[in-house]
Tab-separated table of C-alpha atoms in Angstrom:
chain	number	residue	atom	x	y	z
A	283	MET	CA	18.505	155.361	-84.523
A	284	VAL	CA	15.627	157.736	-85.293
A	285	ASP	CA	15.373	158.666	-88.956
A	286	LEU	CA	14.816	162.430	-88.780
A	287	ASP	CA	14.552	162.699	-92.574
A	288	TRP	CA	11.634	160.296	-92.809
A	289	LYS	CA	8.965	161.486	-95.206
A	290	ALA	CA	5.422	160.177	-95.577
A	291	LYS	CA	4.964	158.394	-98.881
A	292	MET	CA	1.629	159.280	-100.404
A	293	VAL	CA	0.096	156.415	-102.322
A	294	SER	CA	-2.405	156.385	-105.118
A	295	SER	CA	-5.898	155.019	-104.743
A	296	ASP	CA	-8.834	154.279	-107.012
A	297	ILE	CA	-11.349	155.732	-104.577
A	298	SER	CA	-14.260	157.245	-106.466
A	299	ASN	CA	-13.747	160.790	-107.704
A	300	LYS	CA	-17.182	161.625	-106.383
A	301	SER	CA	-15.756	161.657	-102.903
A	302	SER	CA	-13.564	164.308	-101.382
A	303	LYS	CA	-9.840	163.704	-101.663
A	304	LEU	CA	-8.333	161.710	-98.805
A	305	SER	CA	-5.245	163.189	-97.208
A	306	ILE	CA	-2.777	161.745	-94.731
A	307	PRO	CA	-1.510	164.124	-92.047
A	308	THR	CA	2.082	165.164	-92.518
A	309	PRO	CA	4.459	163.897	-89.848
A	310	PHE	CA	5.575	166.036	-86.953
A	311	ARG	CA	8.476	168.287	-87.796
A	312	LEU	CA	11.427	167.318	-85.633
A	313	LEU	CA	14.493	169.370	-84.990
A	314	ASN	CA	17.661	168.377	-86.783
A	315	MET	CA	19.663	167.131	-83.846
A	316	SER	CA	21.593	164.060	-82.758
A	317	SER	CA	19.870	160.761	-82.098
A	318	PRO	CA	17.856	160.703	-78.857
A	319	LEU	CA	19.016	157.137	-78.279
A	320	SER	CA	22.436	158.136	-77.079
A	321	THR	CA	24.224	159.195	-73.924
A	322	SER	CA	27.779	159.594	-72.732
A	323	ALA	CA	29.889	156.470	-72.268
A	324	SER	CA	30.921	157.616	-68.810
A	325	ALA	CA	27.294	157.968	-67.688
A	326	SER	CA	26.446	154.488	-68.977
A	327	SER	CA	29.491	152.984	-67.249
A	328	ALA	CA	28.564	154.651	-63.968
A	329	TYR	CA	25.024	153.295	-64.302
A	330	ASP	CA	26.318	149.755	-64.940
A	331	TYR	CA	28.698	149.986	-62.000
A	332	TYR	CA	26.007	151.221	-59.617
A	333	LEU	CA	23.674	148.315	-60.481
A	334	ARG	CA	26.476	145.733	-60.767
A	335	LEU	CA	25.187	144.886	-64.221
A	336	PRO	CA	28.381	143.122	-65.425
A	337	GLU	CA	27.892	140.535	-62.671
A	338	LEU	CA	24.178	140.205	-63.403
A	339	ARG	CA	24.823	139.757	-67.115
A	340	MET	CA	27.185	136.893	-66.344
A	341	LEU	CA	24.320	135.162	-64.517
A	342	TRP	CA	21.841	135.898	-67.309
A	343	GLU	CA	24.090	134.680	-70.098
A	344	ALA	CA	25.433	131.542	-68.406
A	345	LYS	CA	24.192	128.426	-70.234
A	346	GLU	CA	23.626	125.712	-67.643
A	347	PHE	CA	21.255	123.633	-69.782
A	348	PRO	CA	22.474	123.489	-73.419
A	349	ASP	CA	19.396	121.649	-74.714
A	350	TRP	CA	16.975	124.163	-73.209
A	351	GLN	CA	16.614	127.051	-75.673
A	352	ASN	CA	14.234	128.956	-73.429
A	353	GLU	CA	16.838	129.346	-70.695
A	354	VAL	CA	18.151	132.712	-71.919
A	355	VAL	CA	14.602	134.064	-72.027
A	356	LEU	CA	13.218	132.679	-68.771
A	357	LYS	CA	16.233	133.015	-66.490
A	358	PRO	CA	16.380	136.844	-66.305
A	359	ALA	CA	12.589	136.904	-65.873
A	360	LEU	CA	12.893	134.572	-62.871
A	361	HIS	CA	15.690	136.762	-61.545
A	362	ALA	CA	13.425	139.802	-61.750
A	363	LEU	CA	10.721	137.943	-59.831
A	364	GLU	CA	13.188	136.794	-57.173
A	365	ILE	CA	14.513	140.349	-56.776
A	366	THR	CA	10.892	141.450	-56.322
A	367	PHE	CA	10.642	139.073	-53.338
A	368	ARG	CA	13.688	140.808	-51.887
A	369	PHE	CA	12.083	144.169	-52.603
A	370	ILE	CA	9.018	143.156	-50.579
A	371	SER	CA	11.297	142.390	-47.643
A	372	ILE	CA	13.009	145.790	-48.008
A	373	VAL	CA	9.699	147.670	-48.058
A	374	LEU	CA	8.180	145.835	-45.111
A	375	SER	CA	11.393	146.304	-43.107
A	376	ASP	CA	11.474	150.057	-43.754
A	377	PRO	CA	11.716	151.755	-40.342
A	378	ARG	CA	10.655	155.191	-41.580
A	379	PRO	CA	7.253	156.173	-40.148
A	380	TYR	CA	6.455	158.311	-43.214
A	381	SER	CA	6.842	155.500	-45.744
A	382	ASN	CA	3.590	154.685	-47.571
A	383	ARG	CA	3.824	151.002	-46.726
A	384	ARG	CA	0.224	150.197	-47.686
A	385	GLU	CA	0.528	151.508	-51.238
A	386	TRP	CA	4.002	149.995	-51.632
A	387	THR	CA	2.556	146.610	-50.680
A	388	ARG	CA	-0.248	146.914	-53.202
A	389	ARG	CA	2.104	147.990	-55.976
A	390	LEU	CA	4.553	145.162	-55.337
A	391	GLU	CA	1.751	142.593	-55.228
A	392	SER	CA	0.571	143.912	-58.592
A	393	LEU	CA	4.123	143.923	-59.962
A	394	ALA	CA	4.704	140.330	-58.873
A	395	THR	CA	1.419	139.243	-60.476
A	396	SER	CA	2.287	140.997	-63.753
A	397	GLN	CA	5.664	139.284	-63.849
A	398	ILE	CA	4.164	135.878	-63.116
A	399	GLU	CA	1.739	136.400	-65.991
A	400	LEU	CA	4.614	137.040	-68.402
A	401	ILE	CA	6.622	134.108	-67.049
A	402	ALA	CA	3.584	131.887	-67.629
A	403	MET	CA	3.367	133.149	-71.226
A	404	ILE	CA	7.007	132.235	-71.774
A	405	CYS	CA	6.506	128.740	-70.332
A	406	GLU	CA	3.268	128.196	-72.251
A	407	ASP	CA	4.959	129.135	-75.520
A	408	GLU	CA	7.682	126.624	-74.749
A	409	ASN	CA	5.129	123.819	-74.667
A	410	GLU	CA	3.652	124.826	-78.046
A	411	ASP	CA	7.046	124.890	-79.779
A	412	LYS	CA	7.952	121.330	-80.749
A	413	THR	CA	11.667	122.160	-80.785
A	414	THR	CA	11.653	123.239	-77.121
A	415	ALA	CA	8.919	121.100	-75.556
A	416	GLY	CA	10.184	118.839	-72.795
A	417	THR	CA	13.663	120.365	-72.573
A	418	ALA	CA	13.179	122.397	-69.382
A	419	PRO	CA	14.905	121.100	-66.215
A	420	ILE	CA	12.026	119.815	-64.104
A	421	VAL	CA	11.532	117.788	-60.947
A	422	ASP	CA	9.074	114.948	-61.494
A	423	LEU	CA	6.932	114.927	-58.366
A	424	THR	CA	5.565	111.451	-59.010
A	425	SER	CA	8.965	109.786	-59.146
A	426	SER	CA	9.257	109.422	-55.379
A	427	ASN	CA	6.156	107.184	-55.219
A	428	GLY	CA	4.904	109.061	-52.197
A	429	VAL	CA	8.120	108.796	-50.207
A	430	LEU	CA	9.310	112.016	-48.581
A	431	ALA	CA	12.950	112.820	-49.055
A	432	ARG	CA	14.862	113.179	-45.772
A	433	GLU	CA	18.199	114.422	-47.021
A	434	CYS	CA	17.136	117.982	-47.850
A	435	SER	CA	15.364	120.757	-46.012
A	436	SER	CA	12.914	121.675	-48.731
A	437	THR	CA	9.272	121.717	-47.717
A	438	GLU	CA	7.326	118.770	-49.095
A	439	VAL	CA	3.635	118.031	-48.647
A	440	TRP	CA	1.359	115.150	-49.581
A	441	LYS	CA	-1.151	115.729	-52.317
A	442	VAL	CA	-3.630	113.344	-53.884
A	443	HIS	CA	-4.658	113.888	-57.502
A	444	GLY	CA	-7.133	111.221	-58.512
A	445	GLU	CA	-5.465	107.982	-57.459
A	446	THR	CA	-1.964	109.399	-57.751
A	447	THR	CA	-0.029	110.422	-54.673
A	448	VAL	CA	2.149	113.432	-55.356
A	449	VAL	CA	4.933	115.042	-53.386
A	450	ASN	CA	5.148	118.807	-53.843
A	451	ARG	CA	8.610	120.302	-53.376
A	452	THR	CA	9.381	123.921	-52.542
A	453	SER	CA	12.515	125.851	-53.446
A	454	GLU	CA	15.129	125.865	-50.709
A	455	SER	CA	16.855	129.095	-51.746
A	456	SER	CA	14.063	131.415	-52.871
A	457	LEU	CA	12.920	134.187	-50.545
A	458	LEU	CA	9.212	133.616	-51.245
A	459	PRO	CA	8.770	130.589	-48.919
A	460	ARG	CA	10.481	132.617	-46.185
A	461	LEU	CA	8.159	135.564	-46.766
A	462	ALA	CA	5.266	133.151	-46.292
A	463	THR	CA	6.480	132.404	-42.757
A	464	TRP	CA	7.040	136.051	-41.753
A	465	GLN	CA	4.088	137.675	-40.050
A	466	LYS	CA	4.509	141.003	-41.864
A	467	SER	CA	4.582	139.424	-45.305
A	468	GLU	CA	2.602	136.193	-45.061
A	469	ASP	CA	-0.532	137.696	-46.666
A	470	VAL	CA	1.529	139.133	-49.536
A	471	ALA	CA	3.326	135.824	-50.054
A	472	GLU	CA	0.060	133.856	-50.048
A	473	LYS	CA	-1.400	136.118	-52.725
A	474	ILE	CA	1.699	135.647	-54.879
A	475	LEU	CA	1.598	131.869	-54.424
A	476	TYR	CA	-2.035	131.727	-55.538
A	477	SER	CA	-1.160	133.954	-58.496
A	478	ILE	CA	1.479	131.408	-59.517
A	479	GLU	CA	-1.094	128.622	-59.192
A	480	CYS	CA	-3.600	130.469	-61.392
A	481	GLU	CA	-1.248	131.841	-64.048
A	482	MET	CA	0.668	128.588	-64.574
A	483	ARG	CA	-2.454	126.474	-65.133
A	484	ARG	CA	-1.876	126.187	-68.920
A	485	CYS	CA	1.862	125.524	-68.589
A	486	PRO	CA	3.528	122.083	-68.695
A	487	TYR	CA	5.120	122.669	-65.283
A	488	THR	CA	4.883	125.033	-62.344
A	489	LEU	CA	7.581	127.080	-60.614
A	490	GLY	CA	7.992	125.106	-57.393
A	491	LEU	CA	7.954	128.059	-55.022
A	492	GLY	CA	5.420	126.601	-52.612
A	493	GLU	CA	2.271	127.194	-54.663
A	494	PRO	CA	-0.546	124.662	-54.038
A	495	ASN	CA	0.052	122.825	-57.349
A	496	LEU	CA	-3.405	121.246	-57.202
A	497	SER	CA	-2.972	119.640	-60.614
A	498	GLY	CA	0.204	117.833	-59.522
A	499	LYS	CA	2.376	119.237	-62.312
A	500	PRO	CA	6.121	118.722	-62.457
A	501	ASN	CA	8.120	121.513	-60.839
A	502	LEU	CA	10.728	123.590	-62.604
A	503	ASP	CA	14.062	123.032	-60.903
A	504	TYR	CA	13.905	126.633	-59.718
A	505	ASP	CA	17.053	126.625	-57.601
A	506	ALA	CA	19.150	125.181	-60.437
A	507	VAL	CA	17.808	127.680	-62.993
A	508	CYS	CA	17.487	130.867	-60.943
A	509	LYS	CA	20.274	130.217	-58.428
A	510	PRO	CA	18.835	132.607	-55.826
A	511	ASN	CA	21.926	132.461	-53.618
A	512	GLU	CA	24.170	133.753	-56.421
A	513	LEU	CA	21.580	136.357	-57.365
A	514	HIS	CA	21.249	137.711	-53.840
A	515	ALA	CA	25.029	137.894	-53.585
A	516	VAL	CA	24.759	141.083	-55.669
A	517	LYS	CA	21.981	142.608	-53.570
A	518	LYS	CA	24.183	145.444	-52.306
A	519	SER	CA	25.312	148.296	-54.514
A	520	PRO	CA	28.862	149.688	-54.472
A	521	TYR	CA	27.300	152.744	-52.799
A	522	ASP	CA	25.592	150.785	-50.056
A	523	HIS	CA	27.402	152.941	-47.523
A	524	VAL	CA	25.289	155.956	-48.520
A	525	ASP	CA	23.039	156.792	-45.581
A	526	ASN	CA	19.685	156.932	-47.351
A	527	HIS	CA	16.973	154.274	-47.284
A	528	GLU	CA	15.854	155.157	-50.803
A	529	ASN	CA	19.237	153.947	-52.052
A	530	ALA	CA	18.115	150.319	-51.664
A	531	THR	CA	14.806	151.165	-53.331
A	532	LEU	CA	16.395	152.832	-56.358
A	533	TYR	CA	18.971	150.069	-56.719
A	534	THR	CA	16.396	147.265	-56.514
A	535	VAL	CA	13.877	148.896	-58.857
A	536	HIS	CA	16.507	149.270	-61.565
A	537	GLN	CA	17.811	145.731	-61.158
A	538	ILE	CA	14.272	144.453	-61.786
A	539	LEU	CA	14.013	146.785	-64.777
A	540	GLU	CA	17.291	145.593	-66.289
A	541	ALA	CA	16.379	141.933	-65.833
A	542	TRP	CA	13.214	142.405	-67.895
A	543	ILE	CA	15.119	144.430	-70.477
A	544	GLN	CA	17.399	141.403	-70.865
A	545	THR	CA	14.374	139.151	-71.369
A	546	ALA	CA	12.936	141.586	-73.931
A	547	LYS	CA	16.217	141.544	-75.838
A	548	GLN	CA	16.136	137.761	-76.149
A	549	VAL	CA	12.459	137.742	-77.178
A	550	LEU	CA	13.117	140.355	-79.875
A	551	LYS	CA	15.962	138.251	-81.251
A	552	ARG	CA	13.599	135.290	-81.325
A	553	ILE	CA	10.959	137.298	-83.196
A	554	VAL	CA	13.455	138.043	-85.960
A	555	SER	CA	14.609	134.424	-86.232
A	556	ARG	CA	11.040	133.122	-86.274
A	557	ILE	CA	10.002	135.577	-88.978
A	558	ASP	CA	13.018	134.580	-91.076
A	559	ALA	CA	12.004	130.934	-90.650
A	560	GLY	CA	8.416	131.677	-91.672
A	561	ASN	CA	6.999	130.812	-88.237
A	562	PHE	CA	4.577	133.718	-88.208
A	563	GLU	CA	2.240	132.367	-85.539
A	564	THR	CA	4.958	131.924	-82.926
A	565	ALA	CA	6.522	135.238	-83.942
A	566	ALA	CA	3.154	136.905	-83.329
A	567	ASN	CA	3.003	135.329	-79.867
A	568	ASP	CA	6.440	136.775	-79.120
A	569	GLY	CA	5.290	140.122	-80.480
A	570	TYR	CA	2.459	140.354	-77.980
A	571	LEU	CA	4.819	139.153	-75.250
A	572	THR	CA	7.171	142.031	-76.123
A	573	GLU	CA	4.278	144.478	-75.977
A	574	LYS	CA	3.456	143.282	-72.459
A	575	ILE	CA	7.093	143.589	-71.404
A	576	TRP	CA	7.119	147.238	-72.514
A	577	LYS	CA	3.999	147.796	-70.415
A	578	LEU	CA	5.669	146.057	-67.481
A	579	LEU	CA	8.676	148.355	-67.810
A	580	SER	CA	6.291	151.282	-67.440
A	581	GLU	CA	4.829	149.714	-64.302
A	582	ILE	CA	8.322	149.311	-62.869
A	583	GLU	CA	9.246	152.935	-63.613
A	584	ASP	CA	6.062	154.091	-61.873
A	585	LEU	CA	7.446	152.736	-58.600
A	586	HIS	CA	9.595	155.871	-58.425
A	587	LEU	CA	6.415	157.810	-57.662
A	588	LEU	CA	6.197	156.182	-54.226
A	589	MET	CA	9.668	157.202	-53.136
A	590	ASP	CA	9.845	159.938	-50.521
A	591	PRO	CA	10.525	163.222	-52.422
A	592	ASP	CA	12.984	164.683	-49.939
A	593	ASP	CA	14.906	161.435	-49.425
A	594	PHE	CA	15.101	160.769	-53.144
A	595	LEU	CA	16.346	164.244	-54.059
A	596	ARG	CA	18.911	164.019	-51.268
A	597	LEU	CA	19.991	160.622	-52.668
A	598	LYS	CA	20.256	162.155	-56.140
A	599	SER	CA	22.703	164.664	-54.711
A	600	GLN	CA	24.590	162.013	-52.737
A	601	LEU	CA	25.032	159.843	-55.835
A	602	MET	CA	25.780	162.922	-57.969
A	603	ILE	CA	23.145	162.002	-60.537
A	604	LYS	CA	22.950	164.799	-63.075
A	605	SER	CA	22.477	165.360	-66.779
A	606	VAL	CA	25.556	165.457	-68.961
A	607	THR	CA	23.848	167.507	-71.688
A	608	GLU	CA	20.635	169.507	-71.933
A	609	THR	CA	18.879	166.966	-74.126
A	610	GLU	CA	20.033	163.734	-72.492
A	611	ALA	CA	17.375	161.576	-70.814
A	612	PHE	CA	18.399	159.618	-67.731
A	613	CYS	CA	16.829	156.397	-69.041
A	614	PHE	CA	19.260	156.241	-71.983
A	615	ARG	CA	22.105	155.506	-69.601
A	616	SER	CA	20.774	151.974	-69.791
A	617	LYS	CA	22.505	150.353	-72.763
A	618	GLY	CA	19.947	147.570	-72.671
A	619	LEU	CA	17.011	149.964	-72.958
A	620	VAL	CA	18.628	151.712	-75.911
A	621	GLU	CA	19.233	148.356	-77.565
A	622	ILE	CA	15.689	146.994	-77.206
A	623	THR	CA	14.302	150.332	-78.410
A	624	LYS	CA	16.368	150.095	-81.584
A	625	MET	CA	15.509	146.402	-82.021
A	626	SER	CA	11.792	147.131	-81.645
A	627	LYS	CA	11.975	149.848	-84.288
A	628	GLU	CA	14.035	147.714	-86.676
A	629	LEU	CA	11.187	145.195	-86.904
A	630	LYS	CA	9.704	147.495	-89.552
A	631	HIS	CA	12.187	146.077	-92.049
A	632	LYS	CA	10.509	142.656	-91.744
A	633	VAL	CA	7.144	143.842	-93.080
A	634	PRO	CA	7.910	143.325	-96.820
A	635	PHE	CA	9.057	139.745	-96.131
A	636	ILE	CA	5.937	139.030	-94.079
A	637	LEU	CA	3.704	140.360	-96.855
A	638	GLY	CA	5.655	138.494	-99.524
A	639	VAL	CA	6.560	141.561	-101.592
A	640	GLU	CA	9.655	143.619	-102.285
A	641	VAL	CA	10.026	147.317	-101.633
A	642	ASP	CA	9.279	149.354	-104.760
A	643	PRO	CA	12.524	151.228	-105.591
A	644	LYS	CA	10.400	154.015	-107.114
A	645	GLY	CA	8.483	154.509	-103.876
A	646	GLY	CA	5.219	153.038	-105.137
A	647	PRO	CA	2.436	151.673	-102.906
A	648	ARG	CA	3.374	148.013	-103.406
A	649	ILE	CA	3.626	147.199	-99.681
A	650	GLN	CA	0.470	149.136	-98.856
A	651	GLU	CA	-1.541	147.280	-101.478
A	652	ALA	CA	-0.258	143.926	-100.236
A	653	ALA	CA	-1.291	144.887	-96.700
A	654	MET	CA	-4.768	145.906	-97.871
A	655	LYS	CA	-5.226	142.553	-99.570
A	656	LEU	CA	-3.985	140.736	-96.477
A	657	TYR	CA	-6.505	142.531	-94.264
A	658	ALA	CA	-9.413	142.189	-96.690
A	659	GLU	CA	-9.002	138.596	-97.875
A	660	LYS	CA	-8.727	137.127	-94.333
A	661	GLN	CA	-6.908	134.074	-95.708
A	662	GLU	CA	-3.635	134.341	-93.785
A	663	GLY	CA	-4.588	134.980	-90.198
A	664	ASN	CA	-1.097	134.342	-88.830
A	665	LYS	CA	0.325	137.193	-90.897
A	666	VAL	CA	-2.441	139.519	-89.727
A	667	PHE	CA	-1.723	138.578	-86.108
A	668	LEU	CA	1.973	139.264	-86.644
A	669	VAL	CA	1.725	142.710	-88.248
A	670	GLN	CA	-0.831	143.687	-85.603
A	671	ALA	CA	1.618	142.556	-82.911
A	672	LEU	CA	4.405	144.628	-84.465
A	673	GLN	CA	2.249	147.736	-84.335
A	674	ALA	CA	1.271	146.876	-80.753
A	675	ILE	CA	4.981	146.888	-79.857
A	676	GLU	CA	5.317	150.363	-81.351
A	677	GLY	CA	2.379	151.643	-79.326
A	678	ALA	CA	3.686	150.191	-76.064
A	679	LEU	CA	7.192	151.553	-76.732
A	680	LYS	CA	5.948	155.091	-77.303
A	681	ARG	CA	3.669	154.930	-74.252
A	682	PHE	CA	6.665	153.868	-72.164
A	683	PHE	CA	8.698	156.944	-73.101
A	684	TYR	CA	5.729	159.260	-72.735
A	685	GLY	CA	5.044	157.828	-69.273
A	686	TYR	CA	8.713	158.048	-68.349
A	687	LYS	CA	8.671	161.742	-69.168
A	688	GLN	CA	5.782	162.263	-66.735
A	689	VAL	CA	7.565	160.244	-64.032
A	690	LEU	CA	10.594	162.523	-64.370
A	691	VAL	CA	8.446	165.593	-63.778
A	692	VAL	CA	6.736	164.156	-60.699
A	693	VAL	CA	9.873	162.730	-59.109
A	694	MET	CA	12.372	165.525	-59.833
A	695	GLY	CA	10.255	168.539	-60.682
A	696	SER	CA	9.909	170.054	-64.144
A	697	LEU	CA	12.950	172.300	-63.797
A	698	GLU	CA	15.260	169.716	-62.269
A	699	ALA	CA	14.282	167.013	-64.736
A	700	LYS	CA	16.496	167.696	-67.702
A	701	GLY	CA	17.831	171.140	-67.057
A	702	ASN	CA	14.636	173.042	-68.002
A	703	ARG	CA	14.772	171.559	-71.512
A	704	VAL	CA	13.380	168.045	-71.800
A	705	VAL	CA	10.140	168.432	-69.900
A	706	THR	CA	9.368	172.144	-70.020
A	707	SER	CA	10.066	173.062	-73.618
A	708	SER	CA	7.030	173.536	-75.857
A	709	ASP	CA	8.821	172.165	-78.922
A	710	SER	CA	9.722	168.555	-79.616
A	711	GLY	CA	13.450	169.059	-79.410
A	712	ASP	CA	14.020	166.907	-76.346
A	713	SER	CA	15.092	163.292	-76.670
A	714	LEU	CA	11.973	161.734	-75.117
A	715	SER	CA	9.492	163.742	-77.192
A	716	GLN	CA	11.346	162.801	-80.369
A	717	ILE	CA	10.562	159.162	-79.694
A	718	PHE	CA	6.874	159.273	-78.872
A	719	LEU	CA	6.042	162.049	-81.372
A	720	GLU	CA	7.891	160.646	-84.373
A	721	PRO	CA	5.858	159.196	-87.259
A	722	THR	CA	4.718	155.593	-87.295
A	723	TYR	CA	7.377	152.941	-87.857
A	724	PHE	CA	4.990	151.142	-90.218
A	725	PRO	CA	3.758	153.765	-92.729
A	726	SER	CA	2.566	151.187	-95.259
A	727	LEU	CA	0.431	149.346	-92.705
A	728	ASP	CA	-0.908	152.672	-91.496
A	729	ALA	CA	-1.767	153.815	-95.032
A	730	ALA	CA	-3.362	150.448	-95.829
A	731	LYS	CA	-5.739	150.785	-92.888
A	732	THR	CA	-6.450	154.409	-93.777
A	733	PHE	CA	-7.494	153.629	-97.352
A	734	LEU	CA	-9.223	150.380	-96.406
A	735	GLY	CA	-11.289	152.334	-93.925
A	736	GLU	CA	-12.228	154.765	-96.711
A	737	PHE	CA	-13.631	151.935	-98.822
A	738	TRP	CA	-15.970	150.937	-96.017
A	739	SER	CA	-16.864	154.422	-94.793
A	740	ARG	CA	-17.905	155.463	-98.323
A	741	GLY	CA	-20.124	152.426	-98.787
A	742	GLN	CA	-17.903	150.832	-101.439
A	743	GLY	CA	-16.565	148.017	-99.301
A	744	GLY	CA	-18.629	145.206	-100.803
A	745	SER	CA	-18.403	145.095	-104.568
A	746	GLY	CA	-15.828	147.875	-104.974
A	747	LEU	CA	-13.304	146.312	-102.616
A	748	THR	CA	-13.806	142.844	-104.115
A	749	ARG	CA	-13.067	144.179	-107.602
A	750	TRP	CA	-9.943	145.968	-106.346
A	751	ILE	CA	-8.596	142.822	-104.632
A	752	LYS	CA	-8.992	140.760	-107.807
A	753	LYS	CA	-6.867	143.164	-109.833
């Protein structure tokens, strides 16, 4: 929940009196209104029903491999990638002559590559964590001793790596191998397969979707983890009868979005637990992963810009999508998005623990001074990486909501998007503006950098800063 009564805490400094007084800009004045991170329960329920989110959440939260801690993080990410394969099929099967198929293809190739990059980061992190290394369900390709299995229909090819003969197995249920055999999509599928090969090169295993696997790595048991058949069983919305091709587009885009929101939620939980355990390096890795997920969410939302304007606005009317209140943003109908926004902002409460100090009950600059010492001494790099990652999350979060506001204008028009209030008002009273215009979540880190920069800009950084640190 946004703290509308937040006030900037000015801190004292021993900067030379010869210099002009340093001032910190006062925060934006926000209207005294209800939290922007809220919407009506009925609107949220309708959103969940349209996307069949209760069924998807059951798939995401099912624990099939109790010893594999990374399952809850990786599974929804794999689901998002698999839904993207289905999306490619939808776009390339679009019979409308006015569909911008070329740009759709480019965007979906880029989206698939971005997702594969994040999946590779998740898998790579798993190998570095001693508690999770070796727990993923994999298929050892060397165990067959070069003998091709005859009892299944999965594609298997011979590969020689050094003196070792390897059998490479491809998922039986995923749509990607099928896209590779379809004339319309074979070039797209090949690009995705090579992206998997490149991005997974530092991971202990590969995905097993038909990528070359030149290094002969074990394959993730993709079908057992992702369960594509169960996932594609929810490919149709309850409003599939609506005669509008953009219905499938809207439905699929938001399923991909929600899958990554689920992954972000699990990563944010892991950041908190790793900070509490003092594992600052791994928490920093998760912090940068969360930043990239926020950027990916922006990329997903941008797909709305390629939808046909007339068809989309007709679909909006057919589905009776409308604002409940003047200040409500459509995106806040997603309970998951609201939750990860709050979780991202709540990370600010972990800063005192990271810096090893307690909050001064009198409002003194204790946290700021600890941050300045951390930056200047350069002795605890992991802590620096972590606080930098936390601020990176804030930046990506605010860019997401700013970008979403622009998408609303382009897709619906400035008057239609939010009843002439959210996107056309010159003040910051709308729910989206409140988020990306509010003051920094980390005022002490911000002030520390401000005053530390003053030391250097005034030529006092050397001896003056050293004396201050030793106090």
